């Protein structure tokens, strides 16, 4: 046999992907990929797409199969050893409740969204990258479910996560964020999720939960977090590649992409406020404060990343300065909000003990003692008098981010920010200039938001009273409210053989 | 003895998630497959009308005319969640790897008669393009289908098809000593050879099919149901008559995969058809629409591949498929 010139690695990978496509002649490309141009993104040459991993399916199966074997061996051992008793204390489980009800459904949403882009993009490289991420995200949703399944057997608040995700008032924050991306076109989706979320903000989601788990003895969660890390690094690389590819393809793409970056940065940041609250208030052993996390992962690392993109004309996301100005207030205001609405949440709330209050004073020297500590101490005293505070009303939500309108102006920290605009004769309310601007750019879409308090008032959530609504959410009397009075706390003390005094010590 | 009291008192409050208990009607602990699957997809209270559709939600039952009271009933008999699937495939790829290196080490392809080698290049290797289309079609079902039971299986099927397209590509590369010439020749055949055009036309038509369940029937039931027996049974048998085992070895992954694929596809068809007469009639109509077209399009290809055994090969494939649809209860 004559020895022909052998293909190099790159050519070989192209034979495994790009070369699988052909020139359509019975149907047009527009018929086969109808969603590829309505957003205005111009792609001149899909073959310029460079896959940084060159991962073929056989290698994917080999590598992922190996990871799954290890992961499930740990989950099995976890179940056999009652390892849920190894966490620092039962308050920690509340971080998992937020994770399972607010984050796991987003993993699922990512699975479906990347299936959509995996079918929508006309280039094979982008299809394959999307499809691999799609199936990875299914993995994340499922490994999280399998890990947290063990906790669900012993703790409250974890028993019906997807029913809750579709209905519960505060879960409309993650739900609407992700649906904003899913209801957009494929380029906006991938910019929102691969770049703005996975690349810019994901460290601020995973570091707090996974380090938080490690600090607090939850090795099962560390296990799935660690195992997902190599997937995530592929996803982050994809996020950056996607942005560069779109920007290199046509100069007209820049303003469109910049606007998407601005929007999903802000919406993602608003969503992460809940994670920040978890870092500062819910972890019995703290990892770092929200402020420190934001400084390290956004102000330093994020800024470097945007410096890197400056040559394409991309600038820091609009309103990023606002996020920095708010960093000493955000989590305290949110925790106080959830504390007040604790009877209508599927996780417990409480007032930190003295050493924890001291930690907050130290981490937030400019704001905590001045604005927040006295309120927390007052609420604790009220609770001791048998007057645990709950707010019986329904909160007003921001039309865009759907967080209650509780944030104040950092320049005037006792004054709440209220912004509003009129669209089609209706008045819409916003927590910030950024949320208002997002609305004003797409009023038709953003005005459709399914706002839980409005829906409750319209009678779409099980009834007119709070108990009706909580029943509609499938909340039991054990799911929410004060941690000190919770079944979780009582069981924990029983299992650990602790008296309430010992537990407090 | 405080320790004993402690371990006695550690009783679970519940054994599984509520969405799973509602589905099974049992409070008992549930399989990993069910916990990974049931109720995971959002169903209501969507915030925004998709910009990509005027009248559909992000997840919408109306993306097909098939009606199910509970879409989660379309369970996967293989019980594949991601972990079970990827571990199963990693074992199969291990076996495939061994087969490929066996063939390579013994230089088995060098002894392949020239006409057989050329035949493999012109009638088998082009299937990598059809597998790529099958990948896109299953990705479509995964994106726009309803309920995790079927959409996750479609997603895994999509990745399987990409894997198969890549195994076929690898066979093509082995046939030409990694020069890429065989792939070029086979792609030109796919693109221009008259024998391939009817099936290429149908493949492009499928890529524009809107109803995802129709696509499931056309691709996974009918087209695969005819093409796999034709290639991995009849054509494979033909390649081994002269004592050649290399083709059968290099395609072992695909023939094993197809047996498994059939279990999933038939079970979905069976449950959907048993749900109502109108589902049954609709699935039957789709089979009637696609089967004759696909069969006709495969004629010239079967001729090239099997020569005088063409009709027998096609008849055998049709017989297999109709036995399956009868077993699934399609009228
Ligand atoms: Fe993920
Ligand atoms: Fe990811
Ligand atoms: Zn807002």
CSV table of N, CA, C and O and ligand atoms in Angstrom, one decimal, chain A residues 107 110 114 133 136-137 140 193 198 202 206 231-232 235-236, ligand 2:
chain,number,residue,atom,x,y,z
A,107,UNK,N,-29.2,23.8,36.7
A,107,UNK,CA,-28.4,22.8,36.0
A,107,UNK,C,-29.3,22.1,35.0
A,107,UNK,O,-28.9,21.9,33.8
A,110,UNK,N,-29.9,24.4,32.1
A,110,UNK,CA,-28.7,24.5,31.3
A,110,UNK,C,-28.7,23.3,30.3
A,110,UNK,O,-28.3,23.5,29.2
A,114,UNK,N,-28.7,24.1,26.4
A,114,UNK,CA,-27.6,23.8,25.5
A,114,UNK,C,-28.0,22.7,24.5
A,114,UNK,O,-27.4,22.6,23.4
A,133,UNK,N,-21.8,20.1,26.6
A,133,UNK,CA,-22.2,20.8,27.8
A,133,UNK,C,-23.6,20.4,28.3
A,133,UNK,O,-23.9,20.3,29.5
A,136,UNK,N,-23.4,17.2,30.1
A,136,UNK,CA,-22.7,17.5,31.4
A,136,UNK,C,-23.7,18.1,32.4
A,136,UNK,O,-23.6,17.8,33.6
A,137,UNK,N,-24.5,19.1,32.0
A,137,UNK,CA,-25.4,19.8,32.9
A,137,UNK,C,-26.5,18.8,33.4
A,137,UNK,O,-26.9,18.9,34.6
A,140,UNK,N,-24.8,17.2,36.2
A,140,UNK,CA,-24.8,18.0,37.5
A,140,UNK,C,-26.1,17.9,38.2
A,140,UNK,O,-26.1,17.7,39.4
A,193,UNK,N,-25.2,32.3,29.5
A,193,UNK,CA,-24.9,31.2,30.4
A,193,UNK,C,-23.4,30.8,30.3
A,193,UNK,O,-22.7,30.7,31.3
A,198,UNK,N,-21.1,31.2,33.5
A,198,UNK,CA,-20.1,30.2,33.7
A,198,UNK,C,-18.7,30.9,33.8
A,198,UNK,O,-17.9,30.5,34.6
A,202,UNK,N,-19.3,32.1,37.8
A,202,UNK,CA,-19.5,30.8,38.4
A,202,UNK,C,-18.6,30.5,39.6
A,202,UNK,O,-19.0,29.8,40.6
A,206,UNK,N,-19.8,28.4,43.0
A,206,UNK,CA,-19.3,27.1,43.4
A,206,UNK,C,-18.3,27.2,44.6
A,206,UNK,O,-18.3,26.4,45.4
A,231,UNK,N,-15.6,19.4,34.4
A,231,UNK,CA,-16.6,19.8,33.5
A,231,UNK,C,-16.7,21.3,33.4
A,231,UNK,O,-16.7,21.9,32.3
A,232,UNK,N,-16.7,21.9,34.6
A,232,UNK,CA,-16.8,23.4,34.6
A,232,UNK,C,-15.7,24.1,33.9
A,232,UNK,O,-15.8,25.1,33.3
A,235,UNK,N,-16.5,24.2,30.5
A,235,UNK,CA,-17.6,25.1,30.2
A,235,UNK,C,-17.1,26.5,30.2
A,235,UNK,O,-17.5,27.4,29.4
A,236,UNK,N,-16.2,26.8,31.1
A,236,UNK,CA,-15.6,28.2,31.2
A,236,UNK,C,-14.8,28.5,30.0
A,236,UNK,O,-14.9,29.6,29.4
C,2,LIG,FE1,-21.5,24.2,33.6
